[in-house]
Coordinates of C-alpha atoms in Angstrom, one line a residue:
Chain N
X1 CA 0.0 0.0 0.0
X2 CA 1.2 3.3 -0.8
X3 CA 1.5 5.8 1.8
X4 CA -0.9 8.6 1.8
X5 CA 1.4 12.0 1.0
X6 CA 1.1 14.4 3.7
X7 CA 1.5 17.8 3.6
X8 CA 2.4 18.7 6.9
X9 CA 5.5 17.0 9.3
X10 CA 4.1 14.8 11.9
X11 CA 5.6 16.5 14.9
X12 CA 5.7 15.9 18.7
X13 CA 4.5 18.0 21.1
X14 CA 6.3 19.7 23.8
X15 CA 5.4 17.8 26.9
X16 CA 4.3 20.8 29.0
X17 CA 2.7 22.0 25.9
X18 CA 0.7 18.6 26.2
X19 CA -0.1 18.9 29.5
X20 CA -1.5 22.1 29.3
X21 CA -3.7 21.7 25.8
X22 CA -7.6 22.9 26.7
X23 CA -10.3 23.4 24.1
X24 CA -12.8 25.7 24.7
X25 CA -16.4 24.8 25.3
X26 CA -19.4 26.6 25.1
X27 CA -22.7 26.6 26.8
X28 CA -21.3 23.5 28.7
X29 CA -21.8 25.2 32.1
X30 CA -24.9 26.4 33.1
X31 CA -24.4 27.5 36.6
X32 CA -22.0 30.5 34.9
X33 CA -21.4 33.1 32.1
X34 CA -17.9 32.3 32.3
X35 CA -15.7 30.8 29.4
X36 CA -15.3 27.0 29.9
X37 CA -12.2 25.3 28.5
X38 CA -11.8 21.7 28.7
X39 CA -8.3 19.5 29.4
X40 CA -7.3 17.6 32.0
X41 CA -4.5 16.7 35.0
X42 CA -2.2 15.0 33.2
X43 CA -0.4 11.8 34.5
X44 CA 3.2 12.4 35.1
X45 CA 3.4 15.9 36.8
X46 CA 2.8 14.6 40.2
X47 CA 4.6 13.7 43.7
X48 CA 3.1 10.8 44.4
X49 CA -0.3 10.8 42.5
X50 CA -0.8 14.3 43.0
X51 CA -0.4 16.9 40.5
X52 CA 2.6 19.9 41.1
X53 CA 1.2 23.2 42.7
X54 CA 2.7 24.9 39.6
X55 CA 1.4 22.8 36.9
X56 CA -2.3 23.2 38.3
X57 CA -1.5 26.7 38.5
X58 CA 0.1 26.8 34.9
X59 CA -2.5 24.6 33.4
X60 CA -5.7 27.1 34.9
X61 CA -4.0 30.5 33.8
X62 CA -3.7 28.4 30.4
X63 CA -8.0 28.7 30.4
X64 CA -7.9 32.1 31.7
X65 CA -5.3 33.8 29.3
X66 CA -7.3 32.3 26.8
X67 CA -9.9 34.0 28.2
X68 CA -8.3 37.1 28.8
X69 CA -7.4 37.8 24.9
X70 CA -3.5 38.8 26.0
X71 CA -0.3 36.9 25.8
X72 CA 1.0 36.4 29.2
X73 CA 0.3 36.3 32.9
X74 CA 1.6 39.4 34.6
X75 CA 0.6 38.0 38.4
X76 CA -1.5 35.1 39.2
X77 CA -2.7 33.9 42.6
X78 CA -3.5 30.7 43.1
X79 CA -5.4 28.5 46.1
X80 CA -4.9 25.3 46.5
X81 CA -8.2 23.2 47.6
X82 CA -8.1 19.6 46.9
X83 CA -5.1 17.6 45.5
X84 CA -4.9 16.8 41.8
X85 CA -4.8 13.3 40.5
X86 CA -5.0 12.8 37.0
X87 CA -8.5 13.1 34.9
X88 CA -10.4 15.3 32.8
X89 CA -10.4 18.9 34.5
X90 CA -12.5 22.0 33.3
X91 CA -11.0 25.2 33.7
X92 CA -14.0 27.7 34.1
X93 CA -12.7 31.6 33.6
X94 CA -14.1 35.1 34.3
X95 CA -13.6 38.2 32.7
X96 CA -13.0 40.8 35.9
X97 CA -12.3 43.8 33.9
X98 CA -10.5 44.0 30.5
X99 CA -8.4 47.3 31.3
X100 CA -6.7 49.2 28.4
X101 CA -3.4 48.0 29.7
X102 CA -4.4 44.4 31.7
X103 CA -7.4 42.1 31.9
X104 CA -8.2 40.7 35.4
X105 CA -9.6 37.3 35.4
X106 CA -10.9 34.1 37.9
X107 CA -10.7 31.0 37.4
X108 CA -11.3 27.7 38.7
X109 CA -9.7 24.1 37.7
X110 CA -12.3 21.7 38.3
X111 CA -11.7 17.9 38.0
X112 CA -14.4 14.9 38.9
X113 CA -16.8 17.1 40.2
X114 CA -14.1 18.8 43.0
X115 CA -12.3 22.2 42.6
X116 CA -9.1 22.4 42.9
X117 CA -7.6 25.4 43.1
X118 CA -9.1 28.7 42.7
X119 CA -7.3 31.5 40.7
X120 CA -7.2 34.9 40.4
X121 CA -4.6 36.8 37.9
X122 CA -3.8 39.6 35.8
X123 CA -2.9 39.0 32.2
X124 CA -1.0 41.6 29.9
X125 CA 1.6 42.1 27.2
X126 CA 5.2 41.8 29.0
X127 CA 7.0 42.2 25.4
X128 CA 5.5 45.3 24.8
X129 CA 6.6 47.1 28.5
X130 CA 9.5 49.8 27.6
X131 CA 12.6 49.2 29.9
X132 CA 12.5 52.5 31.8
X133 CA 13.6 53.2 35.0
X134 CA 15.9 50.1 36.7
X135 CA 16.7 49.5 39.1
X136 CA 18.2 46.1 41.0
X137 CA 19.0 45.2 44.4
X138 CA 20.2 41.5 44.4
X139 CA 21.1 39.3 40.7
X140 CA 20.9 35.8 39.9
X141 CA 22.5 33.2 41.7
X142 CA 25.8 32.6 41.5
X143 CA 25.8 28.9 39.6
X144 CA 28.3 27.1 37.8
X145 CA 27.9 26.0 34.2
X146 CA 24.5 23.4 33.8
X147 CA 26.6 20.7 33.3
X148 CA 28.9 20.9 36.3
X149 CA 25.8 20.7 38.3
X150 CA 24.1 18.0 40.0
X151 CA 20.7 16.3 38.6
X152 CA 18.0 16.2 40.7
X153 CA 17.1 12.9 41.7
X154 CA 15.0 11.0 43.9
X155 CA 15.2 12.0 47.8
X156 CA 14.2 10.4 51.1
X157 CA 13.1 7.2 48.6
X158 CA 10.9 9.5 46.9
X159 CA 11.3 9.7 42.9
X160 CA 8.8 12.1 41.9
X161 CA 6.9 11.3 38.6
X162 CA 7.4 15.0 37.6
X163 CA 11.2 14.6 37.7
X164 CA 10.9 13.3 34.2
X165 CA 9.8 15.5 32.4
X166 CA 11.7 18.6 34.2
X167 CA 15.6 18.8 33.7
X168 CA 16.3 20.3 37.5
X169 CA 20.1 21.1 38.0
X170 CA 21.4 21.6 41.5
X171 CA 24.1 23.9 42.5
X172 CA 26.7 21.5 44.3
X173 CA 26.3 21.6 48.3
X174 CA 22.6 22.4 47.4
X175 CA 21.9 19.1 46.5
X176 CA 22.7 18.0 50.1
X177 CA 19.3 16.7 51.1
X178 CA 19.5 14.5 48.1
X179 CA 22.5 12.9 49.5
X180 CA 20.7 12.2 53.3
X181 CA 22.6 15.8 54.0
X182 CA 21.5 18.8 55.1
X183 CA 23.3 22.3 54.4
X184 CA 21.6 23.5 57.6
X185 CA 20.5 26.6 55.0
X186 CA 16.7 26.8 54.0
X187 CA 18.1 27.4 50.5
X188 CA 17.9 25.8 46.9
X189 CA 19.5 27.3 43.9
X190 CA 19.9 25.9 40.6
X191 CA 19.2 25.5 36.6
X192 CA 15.6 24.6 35.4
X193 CA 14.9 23.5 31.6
X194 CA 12.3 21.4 30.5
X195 CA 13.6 17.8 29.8
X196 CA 12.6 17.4 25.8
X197 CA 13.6 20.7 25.3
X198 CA 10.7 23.0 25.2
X199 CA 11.2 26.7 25.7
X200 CA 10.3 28.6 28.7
X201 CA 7.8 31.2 28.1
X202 CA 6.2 33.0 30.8
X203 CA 3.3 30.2 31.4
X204 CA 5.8 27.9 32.5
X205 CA 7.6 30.6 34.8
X206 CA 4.1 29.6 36.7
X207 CA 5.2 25.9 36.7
X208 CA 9.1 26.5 37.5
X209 CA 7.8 28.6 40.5
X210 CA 6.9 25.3 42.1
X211 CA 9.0 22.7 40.4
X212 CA 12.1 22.8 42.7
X213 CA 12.2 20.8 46.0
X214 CA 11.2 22.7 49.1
X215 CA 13.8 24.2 50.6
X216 CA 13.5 23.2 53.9
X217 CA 14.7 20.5 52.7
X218 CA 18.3 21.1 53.6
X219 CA 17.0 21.8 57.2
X220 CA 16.9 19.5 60.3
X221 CA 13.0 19.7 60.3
X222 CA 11.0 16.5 60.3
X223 CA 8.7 17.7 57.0
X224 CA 8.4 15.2 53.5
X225 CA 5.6 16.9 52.2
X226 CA 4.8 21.1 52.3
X227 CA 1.3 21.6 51.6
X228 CA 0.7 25.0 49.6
X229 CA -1.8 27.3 50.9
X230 CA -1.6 30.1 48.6
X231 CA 1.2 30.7 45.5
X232 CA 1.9 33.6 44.0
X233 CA 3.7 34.8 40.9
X234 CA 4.6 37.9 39.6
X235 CA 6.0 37.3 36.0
X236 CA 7.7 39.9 35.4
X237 CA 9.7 39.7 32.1
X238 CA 9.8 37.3 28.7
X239 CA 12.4 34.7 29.3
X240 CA 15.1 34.6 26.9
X241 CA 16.1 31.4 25.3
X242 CA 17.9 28.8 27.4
X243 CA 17.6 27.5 31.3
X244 CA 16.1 29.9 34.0
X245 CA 18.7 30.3 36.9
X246 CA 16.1 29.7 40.3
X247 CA 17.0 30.5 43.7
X248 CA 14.3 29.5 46.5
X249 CA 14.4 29.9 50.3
X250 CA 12.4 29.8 53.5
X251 CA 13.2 32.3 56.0
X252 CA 10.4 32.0 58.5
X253 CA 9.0 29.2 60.0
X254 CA 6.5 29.8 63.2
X255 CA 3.1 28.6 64.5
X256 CA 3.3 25.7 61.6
X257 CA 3.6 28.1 59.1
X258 CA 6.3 28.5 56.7
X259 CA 6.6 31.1 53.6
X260 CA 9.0 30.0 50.4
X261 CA 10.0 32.7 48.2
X262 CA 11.6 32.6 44.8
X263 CA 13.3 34.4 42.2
X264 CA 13.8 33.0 38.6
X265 CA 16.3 34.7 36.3
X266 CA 16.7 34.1 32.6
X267 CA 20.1 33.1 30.7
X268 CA 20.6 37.0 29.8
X269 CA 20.8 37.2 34.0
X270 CA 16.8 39.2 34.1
X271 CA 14.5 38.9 36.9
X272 CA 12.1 36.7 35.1
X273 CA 9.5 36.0 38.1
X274 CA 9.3 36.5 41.6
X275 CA 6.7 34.0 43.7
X276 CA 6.3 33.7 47.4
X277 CA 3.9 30.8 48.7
X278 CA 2.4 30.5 52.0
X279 CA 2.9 26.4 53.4
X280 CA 2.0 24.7 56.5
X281 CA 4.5 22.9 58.6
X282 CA 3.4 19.3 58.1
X283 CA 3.7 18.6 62.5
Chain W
X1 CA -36.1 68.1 81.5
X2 CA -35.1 64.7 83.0
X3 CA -32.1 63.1 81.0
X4 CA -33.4 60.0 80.3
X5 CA -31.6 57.0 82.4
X6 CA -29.2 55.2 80.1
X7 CA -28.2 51.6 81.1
X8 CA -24.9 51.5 78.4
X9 CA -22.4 54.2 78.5
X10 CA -21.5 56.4 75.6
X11 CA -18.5 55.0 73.7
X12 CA -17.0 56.7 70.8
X13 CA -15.6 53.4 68.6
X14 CA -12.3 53.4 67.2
X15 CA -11.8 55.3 64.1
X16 CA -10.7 51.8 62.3
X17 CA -13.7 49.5 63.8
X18 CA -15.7 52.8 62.2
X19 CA -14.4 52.5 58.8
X20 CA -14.7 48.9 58.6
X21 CA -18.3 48.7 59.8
X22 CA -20.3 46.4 58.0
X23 CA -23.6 45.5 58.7
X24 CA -24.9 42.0 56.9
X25 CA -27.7 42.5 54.4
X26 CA -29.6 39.8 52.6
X27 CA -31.2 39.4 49.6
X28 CA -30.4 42.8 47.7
X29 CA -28.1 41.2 45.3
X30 CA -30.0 38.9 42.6
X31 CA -27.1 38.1 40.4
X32 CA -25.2 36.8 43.6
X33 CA -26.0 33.7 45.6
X34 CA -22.9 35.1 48.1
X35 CA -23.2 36.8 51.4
X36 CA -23.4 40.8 50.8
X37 CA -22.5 43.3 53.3
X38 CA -23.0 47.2 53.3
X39 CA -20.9 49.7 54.4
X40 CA -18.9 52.4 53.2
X41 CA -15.4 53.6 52.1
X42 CA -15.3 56.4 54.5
X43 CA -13.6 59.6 54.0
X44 CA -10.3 60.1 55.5
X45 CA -8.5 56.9 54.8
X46 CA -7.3 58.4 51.2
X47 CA -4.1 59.8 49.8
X48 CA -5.8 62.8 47.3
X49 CA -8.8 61.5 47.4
X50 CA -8.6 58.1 46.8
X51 CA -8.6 55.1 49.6
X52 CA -5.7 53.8 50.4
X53 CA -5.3 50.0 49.1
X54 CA -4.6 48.4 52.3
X55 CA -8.0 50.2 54.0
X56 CA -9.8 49.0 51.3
X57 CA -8.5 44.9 51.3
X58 CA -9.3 45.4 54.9
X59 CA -12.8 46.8 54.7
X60 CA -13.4 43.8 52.0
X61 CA -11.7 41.3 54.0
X62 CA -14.0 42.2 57.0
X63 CA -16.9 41.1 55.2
X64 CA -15.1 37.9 53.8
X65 CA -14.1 37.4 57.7
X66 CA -17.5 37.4 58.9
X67 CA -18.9 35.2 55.9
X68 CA -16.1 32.6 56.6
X69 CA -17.0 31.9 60.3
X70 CA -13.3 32.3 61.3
X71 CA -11.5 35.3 63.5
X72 CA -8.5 35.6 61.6
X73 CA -7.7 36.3 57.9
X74 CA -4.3 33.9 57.0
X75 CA -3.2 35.3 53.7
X76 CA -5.5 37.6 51.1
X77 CA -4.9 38.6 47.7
X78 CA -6.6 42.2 46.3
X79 CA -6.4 43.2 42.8
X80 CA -7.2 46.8 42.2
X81 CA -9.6 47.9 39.7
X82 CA -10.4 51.0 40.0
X83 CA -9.3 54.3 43.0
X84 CA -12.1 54.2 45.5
X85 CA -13.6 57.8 46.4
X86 CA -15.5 57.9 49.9
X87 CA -19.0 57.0 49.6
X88 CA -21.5 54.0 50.0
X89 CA -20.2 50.0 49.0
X90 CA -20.7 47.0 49.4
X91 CA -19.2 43.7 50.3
X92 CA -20.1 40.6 48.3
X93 CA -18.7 37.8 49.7
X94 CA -19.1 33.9 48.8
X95 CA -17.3 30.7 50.5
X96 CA -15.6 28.7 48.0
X97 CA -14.3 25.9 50.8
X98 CA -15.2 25.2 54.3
X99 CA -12.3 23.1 55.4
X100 CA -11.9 21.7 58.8
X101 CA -9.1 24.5 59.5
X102 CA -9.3 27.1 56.9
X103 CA -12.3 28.6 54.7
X104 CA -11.3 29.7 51.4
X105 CA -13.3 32.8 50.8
X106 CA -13.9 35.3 47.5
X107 CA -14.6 39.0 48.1
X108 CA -15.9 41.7 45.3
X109 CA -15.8 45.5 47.2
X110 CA -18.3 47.5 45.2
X111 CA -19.0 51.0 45.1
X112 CA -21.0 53.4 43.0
X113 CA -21.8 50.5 40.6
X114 CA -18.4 50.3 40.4
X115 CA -16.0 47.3 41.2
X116 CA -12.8 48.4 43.3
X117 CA -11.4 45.3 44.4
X118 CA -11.5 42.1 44.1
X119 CA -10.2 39.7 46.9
X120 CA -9.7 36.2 47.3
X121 CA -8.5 35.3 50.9
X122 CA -7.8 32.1 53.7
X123 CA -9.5 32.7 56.6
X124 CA -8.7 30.5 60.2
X125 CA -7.9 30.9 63.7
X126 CA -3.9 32.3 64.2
X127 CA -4.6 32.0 67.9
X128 CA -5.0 28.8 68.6
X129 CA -1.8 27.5 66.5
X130 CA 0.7 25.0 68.0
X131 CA 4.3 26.7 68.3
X132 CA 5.9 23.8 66.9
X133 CA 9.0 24.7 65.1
X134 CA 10.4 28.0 64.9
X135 CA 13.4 29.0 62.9
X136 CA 13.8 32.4 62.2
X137 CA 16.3 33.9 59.7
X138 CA 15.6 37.2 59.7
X139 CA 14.4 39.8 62.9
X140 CA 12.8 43.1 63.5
X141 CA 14.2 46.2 62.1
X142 CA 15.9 47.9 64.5
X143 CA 14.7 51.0 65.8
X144 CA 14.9 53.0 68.4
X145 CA 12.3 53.5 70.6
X146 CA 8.8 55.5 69.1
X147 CA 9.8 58.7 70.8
X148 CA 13.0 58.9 69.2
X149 CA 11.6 58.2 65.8
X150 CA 10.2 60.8 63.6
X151 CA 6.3 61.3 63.0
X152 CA 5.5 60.5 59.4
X153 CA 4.8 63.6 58.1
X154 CA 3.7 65.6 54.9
X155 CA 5.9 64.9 51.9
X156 CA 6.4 66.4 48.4
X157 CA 4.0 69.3 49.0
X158 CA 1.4 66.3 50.3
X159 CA -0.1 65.7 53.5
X160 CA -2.2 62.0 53.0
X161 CA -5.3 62.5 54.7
X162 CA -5.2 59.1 56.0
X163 CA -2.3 60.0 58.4
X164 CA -4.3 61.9 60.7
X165 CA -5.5 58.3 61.9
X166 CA -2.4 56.8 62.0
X167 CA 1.0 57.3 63.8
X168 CA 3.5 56.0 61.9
X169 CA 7.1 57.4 63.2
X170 CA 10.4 56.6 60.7
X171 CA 13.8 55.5 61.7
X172 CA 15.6 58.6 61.6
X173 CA 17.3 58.7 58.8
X174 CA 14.9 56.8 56.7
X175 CA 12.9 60.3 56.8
X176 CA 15.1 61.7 54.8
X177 CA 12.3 61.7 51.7
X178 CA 10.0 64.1 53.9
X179 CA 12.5 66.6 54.1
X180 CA 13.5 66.6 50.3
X181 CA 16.3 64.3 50.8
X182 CA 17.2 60.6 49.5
X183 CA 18.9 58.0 51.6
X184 CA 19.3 56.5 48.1
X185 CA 18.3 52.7 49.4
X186 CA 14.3 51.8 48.3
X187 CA 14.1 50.7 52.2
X188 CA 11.5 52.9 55.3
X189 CA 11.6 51.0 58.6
X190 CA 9.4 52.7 61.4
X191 CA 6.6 52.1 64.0
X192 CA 2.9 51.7 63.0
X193 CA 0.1 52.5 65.5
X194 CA -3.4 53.9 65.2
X195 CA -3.5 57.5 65.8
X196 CA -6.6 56.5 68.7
X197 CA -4.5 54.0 70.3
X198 CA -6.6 50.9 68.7
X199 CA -5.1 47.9 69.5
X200 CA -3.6 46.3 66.4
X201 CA -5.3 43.2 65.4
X202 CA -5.0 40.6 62.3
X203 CA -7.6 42.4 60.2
X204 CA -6.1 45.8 60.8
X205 CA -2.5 44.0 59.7
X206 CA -3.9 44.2 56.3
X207 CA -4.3 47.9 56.5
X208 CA -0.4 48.1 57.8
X209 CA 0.9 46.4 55.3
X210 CA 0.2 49.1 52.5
X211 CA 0.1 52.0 55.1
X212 CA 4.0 53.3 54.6
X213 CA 5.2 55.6 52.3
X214 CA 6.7 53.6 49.1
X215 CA 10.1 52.8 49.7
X216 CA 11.0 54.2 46.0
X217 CA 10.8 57.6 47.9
X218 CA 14.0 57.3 49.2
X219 CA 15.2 56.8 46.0
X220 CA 16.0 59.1 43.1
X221 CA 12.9 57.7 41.0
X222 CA 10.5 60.2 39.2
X223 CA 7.6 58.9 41.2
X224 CA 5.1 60.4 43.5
X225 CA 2.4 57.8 43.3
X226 CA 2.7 54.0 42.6
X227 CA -0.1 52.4 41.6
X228 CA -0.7 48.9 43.2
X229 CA -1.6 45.8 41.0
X230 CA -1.9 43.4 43.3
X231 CA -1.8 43.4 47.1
X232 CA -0.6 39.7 49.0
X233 CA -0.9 39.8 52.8
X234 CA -0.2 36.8 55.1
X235 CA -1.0 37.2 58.5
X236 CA 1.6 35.0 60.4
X237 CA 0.6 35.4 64.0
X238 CA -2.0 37.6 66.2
X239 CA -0.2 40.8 67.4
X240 CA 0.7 41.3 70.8
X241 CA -0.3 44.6 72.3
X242 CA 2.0 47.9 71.7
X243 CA 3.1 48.8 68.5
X244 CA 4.1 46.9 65.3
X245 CA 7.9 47.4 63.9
X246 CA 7.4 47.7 60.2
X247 CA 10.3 46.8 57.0
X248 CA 9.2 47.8 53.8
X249 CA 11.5 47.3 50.9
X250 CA 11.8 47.7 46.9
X251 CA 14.5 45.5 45.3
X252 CA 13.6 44.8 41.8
X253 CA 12.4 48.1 39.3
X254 CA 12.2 46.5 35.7
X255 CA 10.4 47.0 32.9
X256 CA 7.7 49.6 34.5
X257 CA 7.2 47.1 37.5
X258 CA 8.1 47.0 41.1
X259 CA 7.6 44.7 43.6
X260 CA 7.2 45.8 47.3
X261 CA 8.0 43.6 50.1
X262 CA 6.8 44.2 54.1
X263 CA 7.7 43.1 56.7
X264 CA 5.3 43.6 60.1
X265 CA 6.7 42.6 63.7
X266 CA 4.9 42.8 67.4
X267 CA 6.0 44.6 69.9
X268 CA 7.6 40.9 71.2
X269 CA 9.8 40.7 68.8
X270 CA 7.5 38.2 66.7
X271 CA 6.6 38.3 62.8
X272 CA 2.7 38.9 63.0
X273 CA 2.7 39.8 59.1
X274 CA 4.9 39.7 55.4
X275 CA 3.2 41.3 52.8
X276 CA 4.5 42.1 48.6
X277 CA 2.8 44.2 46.4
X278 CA 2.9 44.6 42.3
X279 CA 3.1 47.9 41.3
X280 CA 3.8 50.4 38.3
X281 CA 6.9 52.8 37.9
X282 CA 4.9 55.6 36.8
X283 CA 6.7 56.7 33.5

């Protein structure tokens, strides 16, 4: 048989890409006048069955950019209400206000009848922002080359199923808790790329805001698992091409509360995002 | 005549517990299964005008408060819509989860027809948290005692309205903006206290966290207002009597945005607050 002749490549998608595709629905919801766009959790961004904070937050502000007719989230605020395991999810979207410069839009990722997480973000064109006044305090962290760095890997027997499709790179002494260690520092610094490749636009700055392991991790405290209460992320420039350079840290842990802020910087060293998450202290 | 007997004597309420006044209305909002509340943005907590950002998350986030069920809000998010002259609003308020510790809750302040903010916060009881494991890197800006400090004052030909009900008095030195002056660092450390001698509470946190002049000001940046984005407040512990010890910092000005960190600390030396803002360098 001969083969039919096609005119277009048969070609892969990017993984995240995948994992954040939705189509949008109409008329599907009747308890709204929101925009409806359907997808689901996808298998193999969890920790142990449960989907990443960041990819439910990435794969929601996928429905509501959509929704808000501009090309990248600005700041998005996300609260976590049930965990995620795989399965067709909804994301349901609200038009706040469409500004002339930002839209402000809810949203809600629903899966199997639960929510879980509601959403609330701002939307605009970062491209388009002149460069005006700047002004910085503080620059990336100081890593060595991505290859002299240390994979991330499974730690305390735990392999999580995201850590395939992420390429995390440690900076060496950071990876301590990887090694039954600790650095004593509430710190974790290193390279993120996406393993097959994909580039990092500012969507996934929503993912990679969440992707590294907490770092109180490389603490004496007795903690596996740091549930997310809130996350959230201020994109705050278009990545360049290449790895972001990520530095996260805990500074204050107190009445079984702990906050985790990061900073992600592109490959031209720019502030990219900033996010700060508020955790409980699993007792 | 005969005054007539009273049984309760006359109190004036503080000028915060006035401003935040709600009283719980049902029914008056068909396009709204959620909890409404009416009230009013009240004259005198504006800067030209308009109400300040952190008066108006907490006059929301008192509503929210008493839709939730819970004493204490744990971390709220308000995005700003639109400058909020004194007059009439309304709360609308609507639980999105009732959890066993926290209720998640959504929050609309409306005034004039007119959306001002819209909130989305945690709400739970700080009180009655477990210790548990504290490490702390990081303590309270050092100041010396509120006498010695100087009274926040009119700046750049502008005298807020809203500090006539607050007493907020600056490390000296970090003044230097009210008297024409830079100290050249994006960083104002000082006391906060209510003008009345209100006791400073969780909800009223929210308020202190956008109640300082912007850091920029101490900085040679063409900027007399800075318009706030979004507003993230997580309340980390309830305030101990006495004054609160306040950090507020800008690090990264990029691209016509700023971020604006706070830090709020009790009188004991203990983090009751952090707060980080989004905001525009005004070009």
């Amino acid at each position: 048989m001969v083969p039919p002749i096609t005119s277009e490549p048969v070609t892969t998608p990017f993984e995240f890409d995948a994992a954040t595709d939705l189509t949008r629905v109409t008329g599907v919801d009747d308890r709204s006048s929101g925009t409806v766009h359907a997808g689901a959790v996808h298998d193999g961004w969890d920790i142990m069955g449960n989907a990443n904070g960041g990819y439910l937050m990435a794969l929601a502000a996928a429905g509501m950019r959509d929704t808000s007719g501009r090309p990248d989230p600005v700041t998005v605020t996300a609260h976590y209400l049930a965990p995620g395991p795989p399965g067709p999810a909804t994301v349901h979207s609200d038009v706040v206000k469409q500004g002339k410069r930002f839209a402000t839009v809810t949203g809600s990722l629903r899966s199997a009848e639960r929510e879980l997480i509601r959403v609330m973000g701002v939307f605009g064109d970062l491209a388009s922002t002149a460069d005006g006044w700047t002004r910085m305090d503080g620059a990336p962290p100081d890593l060595p080359p991505v290859e002299e760095c240390v994979v991330r890997s499974a730690s305390q027997g735990v392999a999580p199923a995201i850590m395939d499709r992420l390429d995390i790179r440690l900076r060496p002494g950071d990876d301590a808790f990887q090694r039954g260690a600790k650095t004593g520092s509430a710190s974790i610094t290193g390279w993120f790329s996406f393993a097959d490749g994909r580039p990092i636009d500012t969507l996934s700055l929503l993912l990679v805001a969440d992707a590294f392991p907490p770092p109180v991790f490389n603490i004496d405290i007795p903690a596996g698992w740091v549930p997310t209460i809130e996350l959230t992320v201020h994109v705050r420039a278009v990545p360049a091409p290449g790895p972001v350079a990520c530095r996260f840290a805990t500074r204050f842990i107190q009445g079984g509360y702990l906050e985790e802020d990061g900073e992600i910087w592109d490959s031209t060293g720019r502030l990219v995002a900033m996010s700060r998450q508020l955790a409980l202290v699993p007792l």
